[in-house]
Short mmCIF file of N, CA and C in Angstrom, two decimals:
data_model
loop_
_atom_site.label_atom_id
_atom_site.label_comp_id
_atom_site.label_asym_id
_atom_site.label_seq_id
_atom_site.Cartn_x
_atom_site.Cartn_y
_atom_site.Cartn_z
N UNK A 3 43.37 -37.17 -88.94
CA UNK A 3 41.97 -37.29 -88.56
C UNK A 3 41.93 -37.52 -87.16
N UNK A 4 42.56 -38.48 -86.55
CA UNK A 4 42.52 -38.65 -85.25
C UNK A 4 42.85 -37.48 -84.50
N UNK A 5 43.88 -36.68 -84.84
CA UNK A 5 44.23 -35.46 -84.34
C UNK A 5 43.02 -34.52 -84.54
N UNK A 6 42.41 -34.43 -85.74
CA UNK A 6 41.25 -33.46 -85.79
C UNK A 6 40.11 -33.82 -84.86
N UNK A 7 40.02 -35.07 -84.51
CA UNK A 7 38.82 -35.43 -83.53
C UNK A 7 39.22 -35.14 -82.29
N UNK A 8 40.63 -35.20 -81.79
CA UNK A 8 41.12 -34.97 -80.53
C UNK A 8 40.82 -33.21 -80.28
N UNK A 9 41.11 -32.51 -81.45
CA UNK A 9 40.90 -31.02 -81.38
C UNK A 9 39.59 -30.57 -81.03
N UNK A 10 38.81 -31.23 -82.02
CA UNK A 10 37.32 -31.06 -81.94
C UNK A 10 36.79 -31.48 -80.47
N UNK A 11 37.36 -32.37 -80.01
CA UNK A 11 36.81 -33.00 -78.86
C UNK A 11 37.39 -32.01 -77.55
N UNK A 12 38.59 -31.64 -77.75
CA UNK A 12 39.14 -30.48 -76.92
C UNK A 12 38.38 -29.16 -77.02
N UNK A 13 38.05 -28.82 -78.39
CA UNK A 13 37.46 -27.56 -78.40
C UNK A 13 36.14 -27.52 -77.74
N UNK A 14 35.39 -28.73 -77.92
CA UNK A 14 34.02 -28.94 -77.16
C UNK A 14 34.12 -28.83 -75.77
N UNK A 15 35.19 -29.58 -75.33
CA UNK A 15 35.46 -29.51 -73.69
C UNK A 15 35.59 -28.02 -73.24
N UNK A 16 36.58 -27.38 -74.11
CA UNK A 16 36.82 -26.12 -73.65
C UNK A 16 35.53 -25.15 -73.79
N UNK A 17 34.62 -25.23 -74.85
CA UNK A 17 33.57 -24.61 -75.05
C UNK A 17 32.48 -25.02 -73.78
N UNK A 18 32.44 -26.22 -73.38
CA UNK A 18 31.63 -26.52 -72.25
C UNK A 18 32.12 -26.00 -71.04
N UNK A 19 33.37 -26.19 -70.91
CA UNK A 19 33.99 -25.42 -69.60
C UNK A 19 33.76 -23.94 -69.41
N UNK A 20 33.86 -23.33 -70.84
CA UNK A 20 33.47 -21.81 -70.74
C UNK A 20 32.12 -21.55 -70.38
N UNK A 21 31.17 -22.40 -70.93
CA UNK A 21 29.59 -22.21 -70.53
C UNK A 21 29.53 -22.66 -69.11
N UNK A 22 30.18 -23.65 -68.57
CA UNK A 22 30.08 -23.86 -67.13
C UNK A 22 30.71 -22.70 -66.23
N UNK A 23 31.71 -21.98 -66.72
CA UNK A 23 32.26 -20.94 -66.15
C UNK A 23 31.34 -19.83 -65.91
N UNK A 24 30.68 -19.53 -67.24
CA UNK A 24 29.71 -18.41 -67.38
C UNK A 24 28.52 -18.78 -66.32
N UNK A 25 28.20 -19.84 -66.29
CA UNK A 25 26.97 -20.12 -65.42
C UNK A 25 27.59 -20.16 -63.87
N UNK A 26 28.74 -20.54 -63.74
CA UNK A 26 29.27 -20.41 -62.28
C UNK A 26 29.37 -18.84 -61.98
N UNK A 27 30.05 -18.10 -62.86
CA UNK A 27 30.09 -16.67 -62.76
C UNK A 27 28.61 -15.86 -62.37
N UNK A 28 27.75 -16.22 -63.19
CA UNK A 28 26.37 -16.06 -63.15
C UNK A 28 25.83 -16.24 -61.62
N UNK A 29 25.98 -17.53 -61.22
CA UNK A 29 25.78 -17.99 -59.92
C UNK A 29 26.57 -17.24 -58.99
N UNK A 30 27.91 -17.04 -59.09
CA UNK A 30 28.55 -16.21 -58.13
C UNK A 30 27.98 -14.71 -58.15
N UNK A 31 27.69 -14.11 -59.19
CA UNK A 31 27.11 -12.70 -59.18
C UNK A 31 25.75 -12.66 -58.40
N UNK A 32 24.95 -13.72 -58.76
CA UNK A 32 23.64 -13.88 -57.90
C UNK A 32 23.78 -14.01 -56.50
N UNK A 33 24.91 -14.80 -56.13
CA UNK A 33 25.27 -15.12 -54.78
C UNK A 33 25.75 -13.82 -54.11
N UNK A 34 26.50 -12.94 -54.75
CA UNK A 34 27.02 -11.76 -54.26
C UNK A 34 26.00 -10.86 -54.10
N UNK A 35 24.97 -10.71 -55.05
CA UNK A 35 23.89 -9.91 -54.88
C UNK A 35 23.12 -10.18 -53.78
N UNK A 36 22.91 -11.56 -53.49
CA UNK A 36 22.01 -11.97 -52.26
C UNK A 36 22.74 -11.63 -51.03
N UNK A 37 24.09 -11.97 -51.19
CA UNK A 37 24.89 -11.65 -49.86
C UNK A 37 24.77 -10.15 -49.61
N UNK A 38 24.92 -9.26 -50.53
CA UNK A 38 24.76 -7.79 -50.29
C UNK A 38 23.39 -7.64 -49.71
N UNK A 39 22.34 -8.20 -50.24
CA UNK A 39 21.10 -7.84 -49.72
C UNK A 39 21.14 -8.35 -48.19
N UNK A 40 21.53 -9.43 -48.06
CA UNK A 40 21.46 -10.02 -46.57
C UNK A 40 22.26 -9.05 -45.65
N UNK A 41 23.39 -8.70 -46.28
CA UNK A 41 24.44 -7.65 -45.36
C UNK A 41 23.54 -6.54 -45.06
N UNK A 42 22.77 -5.84 -46.10
CA UNK A 42 22.03 -4.92 -45.88
C UNK A 42 20.94 -4.95 -44.70
N UNK A 43 20.29 -6.20 -44.84
CA UNK A 43 19.10 -6.66 -43.97
C UNK A 43 19.71 -6.56 -42.40
N UNK A 44 20.80 -7.34 -42.45
CA UNK A 44 21.59 -7.48 -41.23
C UNK A 44 21.93 -6.13 -40.33
N UNK A 45 22.37 -5.13 -41.44
CA UNK A 45 22.87 -3.90 -41.08
C UNK A 45 21.50 -3.13 -40.44
N UNK A 46 20.44 -3.25 -41.23
CA UNK A 46 19.24 -2.66 -40.76
C UNK A 46 18.67 -3.33 -39.31
N UNK A 47 18.85 -4.61 -39.26
CA UNK A 47 18.38 -5.35 -38.03
C UNK A 47 19.32 -4.85 -36.80
N UNK A 48 20.57 -4.75 -37.08
CA UNK A 48 21.55 -4.29 -36.19
C UNK A 48 21.26 -2.78 -35.52
N UNK A 49 20.85 -1.97 -36.53
CA UNK A 49 20.51 -0.47 -36.29
C UNK A 49 19.14 -0.72 -35.44
N UNK A 50 18.15 -1.50 -36.01
CA UNK A 50 16.96 -1.44 -35.10
C UNK A 50 17.33 -2.07 -33.74
N UNK A 51 18.35 -3.05 -33.54
CA UNK A 51 18.47 -3.48 -32.31
C UNK A 51 19.24 -2.49 -31.50
N UNK A 52 20.11 -1.57 -32.22
CA UNK A 52 20.68 -0.57 -31.37
C UNK A 52 19.59 0.49 -31.19
N UNK A 53 18.68 0.78 -31.72
CA UNK A 53 17.72 1.81 -31.40
C UNK A 53 16.88 1.02 -30.26
N UNK A 54 16.51 -0.08 -30.41
CA UNK A 54 15.76 -0.64 -29.25
C UNK A 54 16.54 -0.67 -27.86
N UNK A 55 17.92 -0.98 -27.85
CA UNK A 55 18.62 -1.07 -26.72
C UNK A 55 18.76 0.29 -26.18
N UNK A 56 18.79 1.40 -26.96
CA UNK A 56 18.83 2.85 -26.49
C UNK A 56 17.45 3.06 -25.87
N UNK A 57 16.42 2.74 -26.50
CA UNK A 57 14.99 2.97 -26.09
C UNK A 57 14.80 2.14 -24.61
N UNK A 58 15.29 1.00 -24.62
CA UNK A 58 15.21 0.06 -23.23
C UNK A 58 16.12 0.98 -22.28
N UNK A 59 17.16 1.50 -22.55
CA UNK A 59 18.18 2.23 -21.56
C UNK A 59 17.42 3.22 -21.02
N UNK A 60 16.64 3.98 -22.09
CA UNK A 60 15.99 5.26 -21.68
C UNK A 60 14.87 4.92 -20.56
N UNK A 61 14.09 3.65 -20.88
CA UNK A 61 12.94 3.31 -20.25
C UNK A 61 13.49 2.74 -18.67
N UNK A 62 14.61 2.06 -18.74
CA UNK A 62 15.13 1.71 -17.47
C UNK A 62 15.62 2.89 -16.50
N UNK A 63 16.35 3.92 -17.26
CA UNK A 63 16.53 4.95 -16.65
C UNK A 63 15.41 5.80 -16.10
N UNK A 64 14.25 5.88 -16.79
CA UNK A 64 13.12 6.63 -16.46
C UNK A 64 12.49 5.73 -15.15
N UNK A 65 12.49 4.26 -15.21
CA UNK A 65 12.08 3.37 -14.07
C UNK A 65 12.78 3.81 -12.88
N UNK A 66 14.14 3.71 -13.10
CA UNK A 66 14.84 4.00 -11.88
C UNK A 66 14.53 5.38 -11.30
N UNK A 67 14.37 6.36 -12.10
CA UNK A 67 14.02 7.74 -11.56
C UNK A 67 12.57 7.69 -10.74
N UNK A 68 11.69 7.04 -11.50
CA UNK A 68 10.39 6.75 -10.72
C UNK A 68 10.55 6.08 -9.40
N UNK A 69 11.18 5.01 -9.51
CA UNK A 69 11.42 4.22 -8.32
C UNK A 69 11.94 5.10 -7.14
N UNK A 70 13.15 5.99 -7.62
CA UNK A 70 13.72 6.69 -6.51
C UNK A 70 12.55 7.60 -6.04
N UNK A 71 11.90 8.29 -6.87
CA UNK A 71 10.89 9.30 -6.52
C UNK A 71 9.71 8.51 -5.57
N UNK A 72 9.43 7.40 -5.85
CA UNK A 72 8.51 6.55 -5.10
C UNK A 72 9.05 6.34 -3.65
N UNK A 73 10.24 5.96 -3.67
CA UNK A 73 10.95 5.65 -2.51
C UNK A 73 11.03 6.98 -1.51
N UNK A 74 11.29 7.98 -2.18
CA UNK A 74 11.23 9.40 -1.53
C UNK A 74 9.89 9.86 -0.96
N UNK A 75 8.96 9.39 -1.81
CA UNK A 75 7.44 9.71 -1.40
C UNK A 75 7.00 8.94 -0.26
N UNK A 76 7.50 7.63 -0.23
CA UNK A 76 7.15 6.63 0.83
C UNK A 76 7.75 7.08 2.10
N UNK A 77 9.07 7.60 2.05
CA UNK A 77 9.67 8.11 3.35
C UNK A 77 9.18 9.29 3.79
N UNK A 78 8.68 10.26 2.75
CA UNK A 78 8.08 11.50 3.29
C UNK A 78 6.74 11.23 3.81
N UNK A 79 5.96 10.24 3.43
CA UNK A 79 4.52 9.91 3.67
C UNK A 79 4.73 9.40 5.16
N UNK A 80 5.62 8.47 5.27
CA UNK A 80 5.98 7.84 6.60
C UNK A 80 6.23 8.92 7.66
N UNK A 81 7.00 9.67 7.32
CA UNK A 81 7.60 10.88 8.18
C UNK A 81 6.15 11.73 8.72
N UNK A 82 5.46 11.99 7.57
CA UNK A 82 4.11 12.72 7.99
C UNK A 82 3.24 11.94 8.80
N UNK A 83 3.09 10.71 8.56
CA UNK A 83 2.31 9.86 9.29
C UNK A 83 2.76 9.90 10.79
N UNK A 84 3.99 9.75 10.99
CA UNK A 84 4.58 9.78 12.26
C UNK A 84 4.34 11.16 13.07
N UNK A 85 4.40 12.12 12.20
CA UNK A 85 4.03 13.40 12.92
C UNK A 85 2.57 13.43 13.23
N UNK A 86 1.69 12.72 12.42
CA UNK A 86 0.23 12.90 12.76
C UNK A 86 0.01 12.06 14.02
N UNK A 87 0.61 10.84 14.02
CA UNK A 87 0.34 10.19 15.23
C UNK A 87 1.09 10.74 16.38
N UNK A 88 2.06 11.32 16.38
CA UNK A 88 2.81 11.97 17.45
C UNK A 88 1.87 13.08 18.01
N UNK A 89 1.17 13.84 17.27
CA UNK A 89 0.38 15.02 17.78
C UNK A 89 -1.11 14.84 17.47
N UNK A 90 -1.52 13.31 17.27
CA UNK A 90 -2.92 13.15 17.07
C UNK A 90 -3.84 13.64 18.30
N UNK A 91 -3.31 13.35 19.49
CA UNK A 91 -4.15 13.84 20.62
C UNK A 91 -3.96 15.29 21.25
N UNK A 92 -3.32 16.18 20.28
CA UNK A 92 -3.10 17.46 20.81
C UNK A 92 -4.29 18.28 21.21
N UNK A 93 -5.31 18.06 20.15
CA UNK A 93 -6.39 18.73 20.46
C UNK A 93 -7.30 18.32 21.82
N UNK A 94 -7.34 16.98 21.72
CA UNK A 94 -8.04 16.39 23.09
C UNK A 94 -7.23 16.85 24.30
N UNK A 95 -5.99 16.86 24.27
CA UNK A 95 -5.06 17.15 25.35
C UNK A 95 -5.37 18.77 25.70
N UNK A 96 -5.58 19.61 24.85
CA UNK A 96 -5.90 20.91 25.02
C UNK A 96 -7.13 21.09 25.64
N UNK A 97 -8.17 20.33 25.29
CA UNK A 97 -9.34 20.37 25.57
C UNK A 97 -9.45 19.90 27.32
N UNK A 98 -8.68 18.95 27.60
CA UNK A 98 -8.73 18.45 28.71
C UNK A 98 -7.75 19.17 29.94
N UNK A 99 -6.87 19.79 29.20
CA UNK A 99 -5.99 20.73 30.01
C UNK A 99 -6.80 21.78 30.92
N UNK A 100 -7.62 22.31 30.45
CA UNK A 100 -8.59 23.21 31.13
C UNK A 100 -9.06 22.64 32.47
N UNK A 101 -9.70 21.33 32.31
CA UNK A 101 -10.24 20.55 33.27
C UNK A 101 -9.17 20.32 34.51
N UNK A 102 -8.05 19.92 33.91
CA UNK A 102 -6.87 19.57 34.70
C UNK A 102 -6.36 20.75 35.48
N UNK A 103 -6.42 22.01 35.10
CA UNK A 103 -6.18 23.20 35.60
C UNK A 103 -7.01 23.59 36.70
N UNK A 104 -8.28 23.44 36.27
CA UNK A 104 -9.45 23.62 37.17
C UNK A 104 -9.36 22.71 38.48
N UNK A 105 -9.11 21.62 38.17
CA UNK A 105 -8.97 20.64 39.12
C UNK A 105 -7.76 20.94 40.27
N UNK A 106 -6.49 21.46 39.80
CA UNK A 106 -5.71 21.96 40.57
C UNK A 106 -6.15 23.11 41.43
N UNK A 107 -6.75 24.11 40.68
CA UNK A 107 -7.35 25.26 41.39
C UNK A 107 -8.20 24.76 42.60
N UNK A 108 -9.05 23.82 42.24
CA UNK A 108 -10.23 23.46 43.24
C UNK A 108 -9.37 22.78 44.59
N UNK A 109 -8.31 21.92 44.26
CA UNK A 109 -7.68 21.50 45.25
C UNK A 109 -6.74 22.48 45.96
N UNK A 110 -6.33 23.67 45.43
CA UNK A 110 -5.66 24.61 46.33
C UNK A 110 -6.45 25.53 46.90
N UNK A 111 -7.66 25.91 46.41
CA UNK A 111 -8.37 26.97 46.92
C UNK A 111 -9.61 26.61 47.65
N UNK A 112 -9.90 25.42 47.79
CA UNK A 112 -11.05 24.75 48.47
C UNK A 112 -10.73 24.82 49.93
N UNK A 113 -11.53 25.32 50.84
CA UNK A 113 -11.08 25.28 52.23
C UNK A 113 -12.17 24.36 53.00
N UNK A 114 -13.24 24.09 52.34
CA UNK A 114 -14.09 23.11 53.05
C UNK A 114 -14.36 21.91 52.19
N UNK A 115 -14.96 20.79 52.74
CA UNK A 115 -15.13 19.54 52.02
C UNK A 115 -16.31 19.81 50.85
N UNK A 116 -17.25 20.80 51.41
CA UNK A 116 -18.44 21.00 50.49
C UNK A 116 -17.86 21.69 49.26
N UNK A 117 -17.05 22.94 49.49
CA UNK A 117 -16.24 23.65 48.26
C UNK A 117 -15.63 22.72 47.30
N UNK A 118 -14.69 21.59 47.95
CA UNK A 118 -14.02 20.75 47.18
C UNK A 118 -14.98 19.91 46.22
N UNK A 119 -16.09 19.46 46.89
CA UNK A 119 -17.07 18.74 46.11
C UNK A 119 -17.74 19.56 44.98
N UNK A 120 -18.13 20.66 45.41
CA UNK A 120 -18.71 21.63 44.39
C UNK A 120 -17.68 21.63 43.14
N UNK A 121 -16.53 22.01 43.49
CA UNK A 121 -15.44 22.24 42.58
C UNK A 121 -15.11 20.97 41.61
N UNK A 122 -15.05 19.78 42.29
CA UNK A 122 -14.86 18.35 41.66
C UNK A 122 -16.08 18.26 40.67
N UNK A 123 -17.45 18.58 41.10
CA UNK A 123 -18.69 18.09 40.33
C UNK A 123 -18.45 19.03 39.10
N UNK A 124 -18.23 20.28 39.31
CA UNK A 124 -18.15 21.10 38.03
C UNK A 124 -17.11 20.86 37.16
N UNK A 125 -15.82 20.49 37.64
CA UNK A 125 -14.85 19.74 36.82
C UNK A 125 -15.27 18.54 36.08
N UNK A 126 -15.85 17.67 36.81
CA UNK A 126 -16.65 16.62 36.21
C UNK A 126 -17.52 16.77 35.13
N UNK A 127 -18.35 17.60 35.43
CA UNK A 127 -19.28 18.05 34.30
C UNK A 127 -18.73 18.61 32.94
N UNK A 128 -17.68 19.38 33.37
CA UNK A 128 -16.90 20.05 32.15
C UNK A 128 -15.86 19.00 31.44
N UNK A 129 -15.39 18.09 32.04
CA UNK A 129 -14.70 17.13 31.48
C UNK A 129 -15.71 16.04 30.71
N UNK A 130 -16.69 15.69 31.18
CA UNK A 130 -17.61 14.88 30.66
C UNK A 130 -18.29 15.62 29.06
N UNK A 131 -18.52 16.77 29.23
CA UNK A 131 -18.77 17.54 28.04
C UNK A 131 -17.99 17.54 27.09
N UNK A 132 -16.59 17.66 27.57
CA UNK A 132 -15.39 17.71 26.56
C UNK A 132 -15.30 16.45 25.84
N UNK A 133 -15.37 15.07 26.66
CA UNK A 133 -15.37 13.84 26.01
C UNK A 133 -16.38 13.68 25.24
N UNK A 134 -17.64 14.12 25.38
CA UNK A 134 -18.82 13.87 24.47
C UNK A 134 -18.69 14.57 23.30
N UNK A 135 -17.97 15.92 23.49
CA UNK A 135 -17.87 16.51 22.12
C UNK A 135 -16.77 15.73 21.24
N UNK A 136 -15.94 15.03 21.69
CA UNK A 136 -14.88 14.22 21.02
C UNK A 136 -15.47 13.03 20.63
N UNK A 137 -16.83 12.70 20.99
CA UNK A 137 -17.48 11.51 20.42
C UNK A 137 -17.63 10.40 21.42
N UNK A 138 -17.20 10.54 22.46
CA UNK A 138 -17.47 9.57 23.66
C UNK A 138 -18.87 9.50 24.06
N UNK A 139 -19.10 7.95 24.10
CA UNK A 139 -20.50 7.79 24.57
C UNK A 139 -20.50 6.66 25.59
N UNK A 140 -21.27 6.82 26.71
CA UNK A 140 -21.39 5.58 27.79
C UNK A 140 -22.35 4.62 26.94
N UNK A 141 -21.72 3.25 27.26
CA UNK A 141 -22.67 2.18 26.72
C UNK A 141 -23.61 1.76 27.78
N UNK A 142 -25.09 1.88 27.30
CA UNK A 142 -25.85 1.52 28.22
C UNK A 142 -25.94 -0.11 28.47
N UNK A 143 -26.07 -0.29 29.86
CA UNK A 143 -26.09 -1.77 30.07
C UNK A 143 -27.06 -2.36 30.97
N UNK A 144 -27.20 -1.77 32.36
CA UNK A 144 -28.36 -2.21 33.05
C UNK A 144 -29.65 -2.31 32.44
N UNK A 145 -30.18 -3.63 32.59
CA UNK A 145 -31.67 -3.95 32.12
C UNK A 145 -31.59 -4.29 30.66
N UNK A 146 -30.47 -4.10 29.86
CA UNK A 146 -30.26 -4.32 28.52
C UNK A 146 -30.06 -5.91 28.24
N UNK A 147 -30.39 -6.38 27.22
CA UNK A 147 -29.86 -7.69 26.65
C UNK A 147 -28.47 -7.72 26.85
N UNK A 148 -27.81 -8.86 27.10
CA UNK A 148 -26.24 -8.93 27.18
C UNK A 148 -25.89 -9.08 25.58
N UNK A 149 -24.85 -8.17 25.11
CA UNK A 149 -24.36 -8.12 23.85
C UNK A 149 -22.77 -8.30 23.99
N UNK A 150 -22.28 -9.41 23.47
CA UNK A 150 -20.78 -9.73 23.54
C UNK A 150 -19.97 -8.63 22.98
N UNK A 151 -20.65 -7.85 21.88
CA UNK A 151 -19.87 -6.71 21.27
C UNK A 151 -19.78 -5.53 21.92
N UNK A 152 -20.59 -5.41 23.28
CA UNK A 152 -20.57 -4.17 23.90
C UNK A 152 -20.29 -4.48 25.40
N UNK A 153 -20.42 -5.82 25.91
CA UNK A 153 -20.44 -6.21 27.36
C UNK A 153 -19.59 -7.25 27.45
N UNK A 154 -18.94 -7.20 28.82
CA UNK A 154 -18.12 -8.25 29.19
C UNK A 154 -18.85 -8.97 30.48
N UNK A 155 -19.01 -10.22 30.35
CA UNK A 155 -19.72 -10.66 31.56
C UNK A 155 -18.72 -11.21 32.68
N UNK A 156 -18.72 -10.72 33.72
CA UNK A 156 -17.75 -11.01 34.80
C UNK A 156 -18.44 -12.10 35.73
N UNK A 157 -19.72 -11.94 35.91
CA UNK A 157 -20.35 -12.80 36.80
C UNK A 157 -21.87 -13.24 36.12
N UNK A 158 -22.22 -14.39 36.33
CA UNK A 158 -23.51 -14.88 35.98
C UNK A 158 -24.24 -15.43 37.23
N UNK A 159 -25.50 -15.04 37.29
CA UNK A 159 -26.38 -15.71 38.37
C UNK A 159 -27.92 -15.67 38.21
N UNK A 160 -28.46 -16.64 38.78
CA UNK A 160 -29.89 -16.65 38.44
C UNK A 160 -30.71 -15.67 39.19
N UNK A 161 -31.74 -15.13 38.47
CA UNK A 161 -32.65 -14.14 39.45
C UNK A 161 -34.02 -14.31 38.53
N UNK A 162 -34.69 -14.26 39.55
CA UNK A 162 -36.28 -14.36 39.37
C UNK A 162 -36.79 -12.93 38.58
N UNK A 163 -36.08 -11.91 38.96
CA UNK A 163 -36.63 -10.71 38.56
C UNK A 163 -36.14 -10.30 37.00
N UNK A 164 -35.16 -10.89 36.45
CA UNK A 164 -34.56 -10.77 35.17
C UNK A 164 -34.90 -11.94 34.15
N UNK A 165 -34.87 -11.54 32.85
CA UNK A 165 -34.89 -12.62 32.02
C UNK A 165 -33.57 -13.25 31.72
N UNK A 166 -33.35 -14.44 31.32
CA UNK A 166 -32.21 -15.07 30.76
C UNK A 166 -31.37 -14.27 29.85
N UNK A 167 -30.29 -13.83 30.11
CA UNK A 167 -29.29 -13.01 29.31
C UNK A 167 -29.51 -11.74 29.55
N UNK A 168 -30.32 -11.26 30.53
CA UNK A 168 -30.41 -9.69 30.89
C UNK A 168 -29.46 -9.41 31.72
N UNK A 169 -28.93 -8.16 31.60
CA UNK A 169 -27.98 -7.53 32.47
C UNK A 169 -28.49 -7.10 33.73
N UNK A 170 -27.86 -7.90 34.94
CA UNK A 170 -28.55 -7.54 36.28
C UNK A 170 -27.86 -6.31 36.62
N UNK A 171 -26.77 -6.16 36.64
CA UNK A 171 -25.98 -5.10 37.15
C UNK A 171 -24.78 -4.56 36.48
N UNK A 172 -24.35 -3.21 36.35
CA UNK A 172 -23.28 -3.01 35.71
C UNK A 172 -22.21 -2.57 36.73
N UNK A 173 -21.16 -3.42 36.57
CA UNK A 173 -19.98 -3.41 37.51
C UNK A 173 -19.01 -2.29 37.20
N UNK A 174 -18.72 -2.10 36.01
CA UNK A 174 -17.93 -0.98 35.52
C UNK A 174 -18.48 -0.30 34.13
N UNK A 175 -18.60 0.91 33.84
CA UNK A 175 -18.99 1.45 32.64
C UNK A 175 -18.19 1.07 31.38
N UNK A 176 -18.85 0.85 30.32
CA UNK A 176 -18.23 0.85 28.88
C UNK A 176 -18.36 2.07 28.13
N UNK A 177 -17.40 2.26 27.12
CA UNK A 177 -17.43 3.36 26.26
C UNK A 177 -17.35 3.15 24.93
N UNK A 178 -18.01 4.04 23.91
CA UNK A 178 -17.62 3.95 22.66
C UNK A 178 -17.14 5.35 22.14
N UNK A 179 -16.29 5.24 21.28
CA UNK A 179 -15.76 6.51 20.54
C UNK A 179 -16.09 6.57 19.32
N UNK A 180 -17.15 7.20 18.74
CA UNK A 180 -17.46 7.47 17.36
C UNK A 180 -17.90 6.16 17.06
N UNK A 181 -18.91 5.32 17.69
CA UNK A 181 -19.22 4.20 17.51
C UNK A 181 -18.38 2.96 17.51
N UNK A 182 -17.21 3.12 17.92
CA UNK A 182 -16.31 2.01 18.10
C UNK A 182 -16.18 1.68 19.77
N UNK A 183 -16.48 0.43 20.03
CA UNK A 183 -16.20 0.24 21.53
C UNK A 183 -14.81 0.22 21.95
N UNK A 184 -14.39 1.25 22.88
CA UNK A 184 -13.05 1.37 23.34
C UNK A 184 -12.80 0.78 24.68
N UNK A 185 -14.05 0.58 25.40
CA UNK A 185 -14.04 -0.06 26.74
C UNK A 185 -15.18 -0.86 26.79
N UNK A 186 -15.27 -2.10 27.03
CA UNK A 186 -16.43 -2.97 27.20
C UNK A 186 -17.11 -2.59 28.69
N UNK A 187 -18.44 -2.73 28.72
CA UNK A 187 -18.91 -2.70 30.20
C UNK A 187 -18.81 -3.95 30.74
N UNK A 188 -18.34 -3.98 32.04
CA UNK A 188 -18.06 -5.10 32.75
C UNK A 188 -19.58 -5.19 33.61
N UNK A 189 -20.01 -6.55 33.50
CA UNK A 189 -21.56 -6.68 33.83
C UNK A 189 -21.81 -8.15 34.50
N UNK A 190 -22.83 -7.98 35.40
CA UNK A 190 -23.47 -9.23 35.94
C UNK A 190 -24.60 -9.78 35.20
N UNK A 191 -24.54 -10.89 34.58
CA UNK A 191 -25.77 -11.38 33.71
C UNK A 191 -26.55 -12.30 34.34
N UNK A 192 -27.88 -12.28 34.11
CA UNK A 192 -28.79 -13.47 34.68
C UNK A 192 -28.63 -14.60 33.71
N UNK A 193 -28.51 -15.75 34.45
CA UNK A 193 -28.29 -16.92 33.70
C UNK A 193 -29.15 -18.04 34.26
N UNK A 194 -30.19 -18.49 33.73
CA UNK A 194 -31.12 -19.39 34.17
C UNK A 194 -30.96 -20.78 33.72
#
């Protein structure tokens, strides 16, 4: 009977162990299924990552091409700008060249002082007209109120005939080119 109890006890232990093993096998199977799912998810993530890396590589390549194109554009634009600056005064010089040649002819062909003066006056008139066509204007100064944006006061003196701040005398003419002051009038101003 004691042996029978031991056998029953062993059979129960074996039965319990078999049940535990079945549970562990089921847990193992479930864990393997979860592992397979995670491996599949990881494979999908790795594929997505690889796709994203290829996309980033394409973008980087595109950016590098754009940057190279932009650098070429900048160089070409700078070269064009230098050409424009180099020949910016070509039209003006062509217009002044006629007056320059007229002056040369006047100096060579004038026999008297009167002929020379008439030639120089004609050339002066032609040169003045050319400069005015280019947008050059004389700044009016004498009798005007002093304006530091147009005039440069070289001297100041008291005068009963003029108001305070009025320009008494223009010492050197000033000029604007298309409304921009390129040379200030040098003036004497009344200061009381």
